[in-house]
Structures are given as C-alpha cells and as structure tokens.
Coordinates of N, CA, C and O in Angstrom, one line a residue:
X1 N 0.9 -1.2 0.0 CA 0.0 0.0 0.0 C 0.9 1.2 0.0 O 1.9 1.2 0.7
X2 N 0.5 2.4 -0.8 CA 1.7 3.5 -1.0 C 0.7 4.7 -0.5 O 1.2 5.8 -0.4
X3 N -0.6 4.5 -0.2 CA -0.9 5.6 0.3 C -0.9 6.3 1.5 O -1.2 5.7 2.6
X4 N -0.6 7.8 1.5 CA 0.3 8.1 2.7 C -0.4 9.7 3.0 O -0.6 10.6 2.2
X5 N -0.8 9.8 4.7 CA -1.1 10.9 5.1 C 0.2 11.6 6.1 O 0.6 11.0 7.1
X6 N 0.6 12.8 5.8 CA 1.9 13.3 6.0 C 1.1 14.6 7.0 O 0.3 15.5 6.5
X7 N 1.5 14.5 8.1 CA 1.1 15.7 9.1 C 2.3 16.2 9.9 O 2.6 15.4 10.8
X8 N 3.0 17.2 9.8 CA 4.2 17.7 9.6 C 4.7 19.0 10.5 O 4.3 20.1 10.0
X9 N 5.3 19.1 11.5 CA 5.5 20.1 12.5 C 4.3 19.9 13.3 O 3.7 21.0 13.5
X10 N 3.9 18.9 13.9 CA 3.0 19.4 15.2 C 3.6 20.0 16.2 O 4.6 19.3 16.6
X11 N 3.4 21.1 17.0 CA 4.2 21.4 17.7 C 3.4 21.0 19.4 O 2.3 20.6 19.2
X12 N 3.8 21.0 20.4 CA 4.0 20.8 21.9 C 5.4 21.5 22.8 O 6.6 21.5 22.6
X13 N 4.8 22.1 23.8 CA 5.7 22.2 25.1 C 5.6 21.6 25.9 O 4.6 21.8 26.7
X14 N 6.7 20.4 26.1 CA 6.8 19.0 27.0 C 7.9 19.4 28.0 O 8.6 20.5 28.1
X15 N 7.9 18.4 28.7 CA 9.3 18.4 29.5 C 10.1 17.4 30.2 O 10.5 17.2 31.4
X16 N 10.0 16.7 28.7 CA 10.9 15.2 28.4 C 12.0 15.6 28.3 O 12.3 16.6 27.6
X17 N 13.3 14.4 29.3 CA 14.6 15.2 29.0 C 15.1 14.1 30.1 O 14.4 13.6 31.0
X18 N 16.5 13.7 29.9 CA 17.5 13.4 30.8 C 17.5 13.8 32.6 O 17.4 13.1 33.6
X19 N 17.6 15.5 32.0 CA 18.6 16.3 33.0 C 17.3 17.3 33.7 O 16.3 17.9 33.2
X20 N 17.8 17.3 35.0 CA 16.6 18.2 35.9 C 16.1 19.4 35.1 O 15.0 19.1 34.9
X21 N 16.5 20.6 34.5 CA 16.6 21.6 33.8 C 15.7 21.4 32.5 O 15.0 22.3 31.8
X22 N 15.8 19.8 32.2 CA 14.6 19.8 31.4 C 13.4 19.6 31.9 O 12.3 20.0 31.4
X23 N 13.5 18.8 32.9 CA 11.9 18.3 33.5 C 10.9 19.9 34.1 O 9.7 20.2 34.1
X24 N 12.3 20.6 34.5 CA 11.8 21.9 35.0 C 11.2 22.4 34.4 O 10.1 22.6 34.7
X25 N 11.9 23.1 32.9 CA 11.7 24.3 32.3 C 11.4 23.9 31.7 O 10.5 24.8 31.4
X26 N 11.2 22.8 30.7 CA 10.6 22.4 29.7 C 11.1 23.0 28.4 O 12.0 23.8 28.5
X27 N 10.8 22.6 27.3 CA 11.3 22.6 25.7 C 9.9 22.8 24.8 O 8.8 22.5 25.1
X28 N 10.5 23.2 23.7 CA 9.2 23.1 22.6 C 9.9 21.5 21.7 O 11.0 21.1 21.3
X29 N 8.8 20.9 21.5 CA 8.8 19.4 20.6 C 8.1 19.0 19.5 O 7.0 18.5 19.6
X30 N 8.8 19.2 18.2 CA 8.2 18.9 17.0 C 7.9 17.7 16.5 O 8.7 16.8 16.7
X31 N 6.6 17.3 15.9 CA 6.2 15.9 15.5 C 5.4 15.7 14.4 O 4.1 15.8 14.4
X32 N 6.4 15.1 13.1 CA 6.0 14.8 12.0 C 5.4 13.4 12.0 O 6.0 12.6 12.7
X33 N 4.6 13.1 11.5 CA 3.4 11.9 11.2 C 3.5 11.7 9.8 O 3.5 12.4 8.8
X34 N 3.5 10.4 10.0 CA 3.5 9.4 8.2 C 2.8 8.6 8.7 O 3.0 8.1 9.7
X35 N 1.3 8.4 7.8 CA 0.5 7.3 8.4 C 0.4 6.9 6.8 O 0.3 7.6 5.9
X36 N 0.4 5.5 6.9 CA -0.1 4.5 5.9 C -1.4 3.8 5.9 O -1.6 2.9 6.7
X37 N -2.4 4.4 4.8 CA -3.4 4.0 5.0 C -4.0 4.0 3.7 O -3.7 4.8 2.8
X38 N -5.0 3.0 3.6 CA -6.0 2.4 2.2 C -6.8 3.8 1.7 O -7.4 4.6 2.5
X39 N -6.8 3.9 0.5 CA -7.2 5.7 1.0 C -7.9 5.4 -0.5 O -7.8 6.3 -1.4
X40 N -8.6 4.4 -0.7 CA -9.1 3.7 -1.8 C -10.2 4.6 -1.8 O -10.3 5.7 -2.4
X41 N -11.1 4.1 -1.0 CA -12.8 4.2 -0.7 C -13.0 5.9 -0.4 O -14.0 6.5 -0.7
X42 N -11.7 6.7 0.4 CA -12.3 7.9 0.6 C -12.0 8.4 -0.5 O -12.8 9.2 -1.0
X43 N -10.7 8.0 -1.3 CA -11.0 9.2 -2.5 C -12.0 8.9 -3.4 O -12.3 9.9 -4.2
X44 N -12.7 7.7 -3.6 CA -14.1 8.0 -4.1 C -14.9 8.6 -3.8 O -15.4 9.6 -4.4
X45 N -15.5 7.8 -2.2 CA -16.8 8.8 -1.4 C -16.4 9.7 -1.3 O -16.9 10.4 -2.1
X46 N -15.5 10.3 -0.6 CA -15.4 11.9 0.1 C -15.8 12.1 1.0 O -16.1 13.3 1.1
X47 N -15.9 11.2 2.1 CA -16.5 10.7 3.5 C -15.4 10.6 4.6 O -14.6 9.7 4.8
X48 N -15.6 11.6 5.1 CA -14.3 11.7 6.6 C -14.5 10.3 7.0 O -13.4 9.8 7.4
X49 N -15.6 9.3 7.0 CA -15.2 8.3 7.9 C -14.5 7.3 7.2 O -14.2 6.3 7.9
X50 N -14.2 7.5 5.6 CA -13.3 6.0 4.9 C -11.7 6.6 5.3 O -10.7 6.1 4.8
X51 N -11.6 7.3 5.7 CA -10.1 8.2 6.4 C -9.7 7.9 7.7 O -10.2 7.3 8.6
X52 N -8.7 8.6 7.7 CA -8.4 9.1 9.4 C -8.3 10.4 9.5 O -7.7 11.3 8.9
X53 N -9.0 10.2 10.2 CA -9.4 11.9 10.8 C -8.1 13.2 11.5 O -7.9 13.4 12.6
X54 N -7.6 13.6 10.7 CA -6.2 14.1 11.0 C -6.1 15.1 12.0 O -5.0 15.2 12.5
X55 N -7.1 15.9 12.4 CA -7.8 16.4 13.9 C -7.3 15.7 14.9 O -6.6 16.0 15.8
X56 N -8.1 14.2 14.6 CA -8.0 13.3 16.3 C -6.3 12.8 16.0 O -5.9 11.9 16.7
X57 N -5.6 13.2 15.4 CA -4.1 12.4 15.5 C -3.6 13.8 15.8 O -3.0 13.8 16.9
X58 N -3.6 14.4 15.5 CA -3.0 16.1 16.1 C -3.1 16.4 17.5 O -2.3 16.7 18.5
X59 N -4.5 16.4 17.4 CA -4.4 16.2 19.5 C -4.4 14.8 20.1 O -4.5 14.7 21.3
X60 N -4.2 14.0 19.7 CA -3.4 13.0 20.6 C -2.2 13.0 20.1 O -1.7 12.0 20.4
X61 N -1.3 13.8 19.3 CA 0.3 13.8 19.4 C 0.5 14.9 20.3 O 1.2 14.7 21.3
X62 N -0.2 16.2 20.3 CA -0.3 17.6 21.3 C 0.0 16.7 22.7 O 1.0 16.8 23.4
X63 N -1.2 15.9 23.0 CA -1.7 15.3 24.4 C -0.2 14.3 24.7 O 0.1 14.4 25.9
X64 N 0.4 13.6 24.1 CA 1.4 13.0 23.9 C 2.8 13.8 24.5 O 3.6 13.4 25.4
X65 N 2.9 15.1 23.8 CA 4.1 15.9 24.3 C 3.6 16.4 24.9 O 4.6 16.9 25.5
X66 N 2.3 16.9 25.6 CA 2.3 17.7 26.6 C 2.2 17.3 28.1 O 2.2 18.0 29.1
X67 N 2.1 15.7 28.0 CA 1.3 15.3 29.0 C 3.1 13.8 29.3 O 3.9 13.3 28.5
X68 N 3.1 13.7 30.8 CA 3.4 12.9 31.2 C 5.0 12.6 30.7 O 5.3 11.7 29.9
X69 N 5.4 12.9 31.0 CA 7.1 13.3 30.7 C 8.1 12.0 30.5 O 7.9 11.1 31.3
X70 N 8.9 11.8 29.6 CA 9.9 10.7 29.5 C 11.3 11.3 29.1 O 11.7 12.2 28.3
X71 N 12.1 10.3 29.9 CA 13.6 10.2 29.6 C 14.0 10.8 28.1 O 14.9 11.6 28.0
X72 N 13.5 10.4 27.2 CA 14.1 9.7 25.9 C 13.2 10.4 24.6 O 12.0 10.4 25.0
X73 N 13.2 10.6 24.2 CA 12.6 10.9 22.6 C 12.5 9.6 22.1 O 11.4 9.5 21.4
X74 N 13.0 8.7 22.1 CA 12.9 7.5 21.9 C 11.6 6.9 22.2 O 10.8 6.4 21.4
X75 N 11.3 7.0 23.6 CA 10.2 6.1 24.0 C 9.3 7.1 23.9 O 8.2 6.6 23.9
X76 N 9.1 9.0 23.7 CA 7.7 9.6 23.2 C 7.2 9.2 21.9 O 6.0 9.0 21.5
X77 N 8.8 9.0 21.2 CA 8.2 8.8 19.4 C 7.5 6.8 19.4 O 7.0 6.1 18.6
X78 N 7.8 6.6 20.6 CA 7.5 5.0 20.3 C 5.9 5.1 21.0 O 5.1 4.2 20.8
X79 N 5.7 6.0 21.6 CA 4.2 6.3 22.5 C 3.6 6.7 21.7 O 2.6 5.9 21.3
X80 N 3.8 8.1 21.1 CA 2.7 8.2 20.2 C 2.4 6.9 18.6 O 1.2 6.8 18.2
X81 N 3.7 6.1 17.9 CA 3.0 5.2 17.1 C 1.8 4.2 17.5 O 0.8 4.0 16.9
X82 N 2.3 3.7 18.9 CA 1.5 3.1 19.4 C 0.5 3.2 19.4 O -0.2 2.4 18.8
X83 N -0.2 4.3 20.3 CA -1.3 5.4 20.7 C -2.1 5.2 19.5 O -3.2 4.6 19.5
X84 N -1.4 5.7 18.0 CA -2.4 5.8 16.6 C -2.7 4.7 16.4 O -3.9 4.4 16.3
X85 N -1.8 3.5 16.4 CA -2.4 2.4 16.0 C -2.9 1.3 16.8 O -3.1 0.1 16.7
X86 N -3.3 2.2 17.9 CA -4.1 1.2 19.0 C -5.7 2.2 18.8 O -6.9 1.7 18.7
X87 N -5.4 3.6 18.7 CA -6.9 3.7 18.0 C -7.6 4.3 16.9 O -8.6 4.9 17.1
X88 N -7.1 4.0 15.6 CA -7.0 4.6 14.5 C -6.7 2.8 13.8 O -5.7 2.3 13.4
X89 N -8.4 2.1 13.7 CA -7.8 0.7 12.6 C -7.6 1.0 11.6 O -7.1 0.1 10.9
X90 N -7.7 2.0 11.0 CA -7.9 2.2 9.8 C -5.9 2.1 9.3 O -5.5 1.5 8.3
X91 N -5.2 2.6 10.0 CA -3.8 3.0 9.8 C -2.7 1.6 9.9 O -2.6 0.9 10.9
X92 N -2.1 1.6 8.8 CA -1.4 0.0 8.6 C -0.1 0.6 9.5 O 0.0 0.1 10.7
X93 N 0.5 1.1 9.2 CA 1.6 1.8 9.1 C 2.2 3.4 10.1 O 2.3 4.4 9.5
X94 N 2.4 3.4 11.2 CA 2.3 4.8 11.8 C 4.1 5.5 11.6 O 4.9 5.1 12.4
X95 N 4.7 6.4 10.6 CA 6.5 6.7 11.3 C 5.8 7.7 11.8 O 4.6 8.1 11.4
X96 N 6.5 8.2 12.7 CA 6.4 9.4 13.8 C 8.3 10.0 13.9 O 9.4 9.6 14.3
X97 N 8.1 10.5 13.4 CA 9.4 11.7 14.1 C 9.5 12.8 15.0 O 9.0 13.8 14.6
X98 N 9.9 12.8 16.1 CA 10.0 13.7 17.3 C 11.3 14.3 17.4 O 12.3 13.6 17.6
X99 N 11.5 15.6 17.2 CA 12.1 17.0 16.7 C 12.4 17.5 18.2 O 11.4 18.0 18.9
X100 N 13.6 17.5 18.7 CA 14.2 18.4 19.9 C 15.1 19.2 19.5 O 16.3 19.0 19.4
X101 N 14.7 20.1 19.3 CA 15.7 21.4 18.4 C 16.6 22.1 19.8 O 17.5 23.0 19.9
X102 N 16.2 21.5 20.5 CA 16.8 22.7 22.2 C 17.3 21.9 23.0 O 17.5 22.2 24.2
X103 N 17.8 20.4 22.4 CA 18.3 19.7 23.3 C 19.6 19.5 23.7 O 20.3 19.6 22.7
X104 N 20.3 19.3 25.1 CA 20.9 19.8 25.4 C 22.4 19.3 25.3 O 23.1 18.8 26.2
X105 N 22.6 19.6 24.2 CA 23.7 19.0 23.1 C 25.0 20.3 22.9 O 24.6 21.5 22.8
X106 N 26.0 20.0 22.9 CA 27.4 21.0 23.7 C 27.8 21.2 22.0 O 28.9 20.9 21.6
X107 N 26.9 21.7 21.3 CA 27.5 21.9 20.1 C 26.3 23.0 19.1 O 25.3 23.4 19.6
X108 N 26.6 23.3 17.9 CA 25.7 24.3 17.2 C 25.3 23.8 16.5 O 26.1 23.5 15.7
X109 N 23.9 23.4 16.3 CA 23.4 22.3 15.9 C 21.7 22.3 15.4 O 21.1 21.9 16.4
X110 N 20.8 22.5 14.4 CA 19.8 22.7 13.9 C 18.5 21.9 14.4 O 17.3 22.1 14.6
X111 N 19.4 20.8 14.5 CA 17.6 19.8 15.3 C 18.6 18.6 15.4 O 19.6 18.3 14.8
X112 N 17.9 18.0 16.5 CA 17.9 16.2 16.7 C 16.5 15.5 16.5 O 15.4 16.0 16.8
X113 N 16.6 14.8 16.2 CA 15.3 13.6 16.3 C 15.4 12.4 16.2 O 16.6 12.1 15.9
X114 N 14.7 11.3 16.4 CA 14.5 10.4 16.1 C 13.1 10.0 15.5 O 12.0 10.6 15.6
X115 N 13.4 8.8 14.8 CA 12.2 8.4 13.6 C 11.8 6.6 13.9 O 12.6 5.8 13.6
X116 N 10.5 6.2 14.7 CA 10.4 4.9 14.5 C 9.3 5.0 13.5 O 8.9 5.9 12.8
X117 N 8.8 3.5 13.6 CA 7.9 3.2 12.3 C 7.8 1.9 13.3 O 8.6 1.2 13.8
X118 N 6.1 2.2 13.4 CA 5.2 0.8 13.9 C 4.1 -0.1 12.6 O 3.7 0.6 11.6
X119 N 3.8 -1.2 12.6 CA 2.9 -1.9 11.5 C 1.9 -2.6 12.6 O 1.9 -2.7 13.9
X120 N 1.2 -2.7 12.0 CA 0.2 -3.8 11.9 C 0.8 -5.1 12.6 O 0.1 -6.1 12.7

C-alpha cells in the first residue's frame, strides 16, 4: 500500500529530558506523522469516515508531548505510534518523528530527532 497521510510540524511544550533543567523548564517538541493507509474508498466517497481523521491524530500527538514526561525521545516517538495504531484501525503503518531542536547538546546544531515506524 503507497498511500500516505503526512502531518508535519506538530508542535507541543513538554518536558521530556534526561537532565533536571529539562523536566523543570521544559522545551518546545516537534512531531511529524507518516500514516499509511487504504485511501481507496475515501477518495471516491469523500466521506471523513473512509479516512483518518487528521484532527484526532494532532491532539493526541499535542496530548502526547504535553502530557506525562519521558527520559528519551525514543520512547515519546515510540508512544505516540502506538497510541495511533491502537486507536486509529484504519492506519497500517504509523512513522512518527520527534524534533528536539533545544536539546541539550554541547554543540551548534539545527535539530535532533529520532524516527520509529510501527505496523500492523
């Protein structure tokens, strides 16, 4: 299946992080979404429900970074694939990339992230 919904800079202020300074003050956290899905039947009907509703994946990536704090970028970007594809059947395929542009890295430096990819 090649068809693909791309939702791109979600932003959040979390305060996932290693180091006390992050848990404290918090960071802004970017989150790009690649969802793989059958996208057959909506582009006929034209019916929000042969889709995924790209609304309800935006605030649960928001709710994701804003809520409940983790070590790792690793395990937020592995929370929110989960999250879609435990309530979103429609979605074969979830990559998620989570964007720490302010993390706290001893060098000059444009963004870090990490990128998983969950299936079916």
């Amino acid at each position: 299946m090649s068809d693909q919904i791309f939702l791109t800079g979600i932003a959040g202020f979390g305060y996932h992080g290693l180091f006390d300074h992050e848990r404290h003050n918090g960071q802004d956290f970017f989150v790009d979404v690649v969802l793989t899905v059958d996208l057959t039947t909506a582009s006929q009907s034209d019916e929000i429900g042969d889709t995924v509703n790209y609304a309800e994946i935006t605030n649960l990536v928001v709710a994701q970074i804003t809520t409940e704090p983790v070590n790792l970028i690793e395990k937020l970007a592995g929370r929110i694939a989960d999250q879609i594809l435990r309530d979103h059947a429609k979605v074969l395929v979830a990559t998620v990339t989570v964007h720490k542009p302010q993390a706290p890295v001893d060098a000059v430096f444009k963004d870090i992230a990490v990128q998983v990819t969950r299936k079916r």
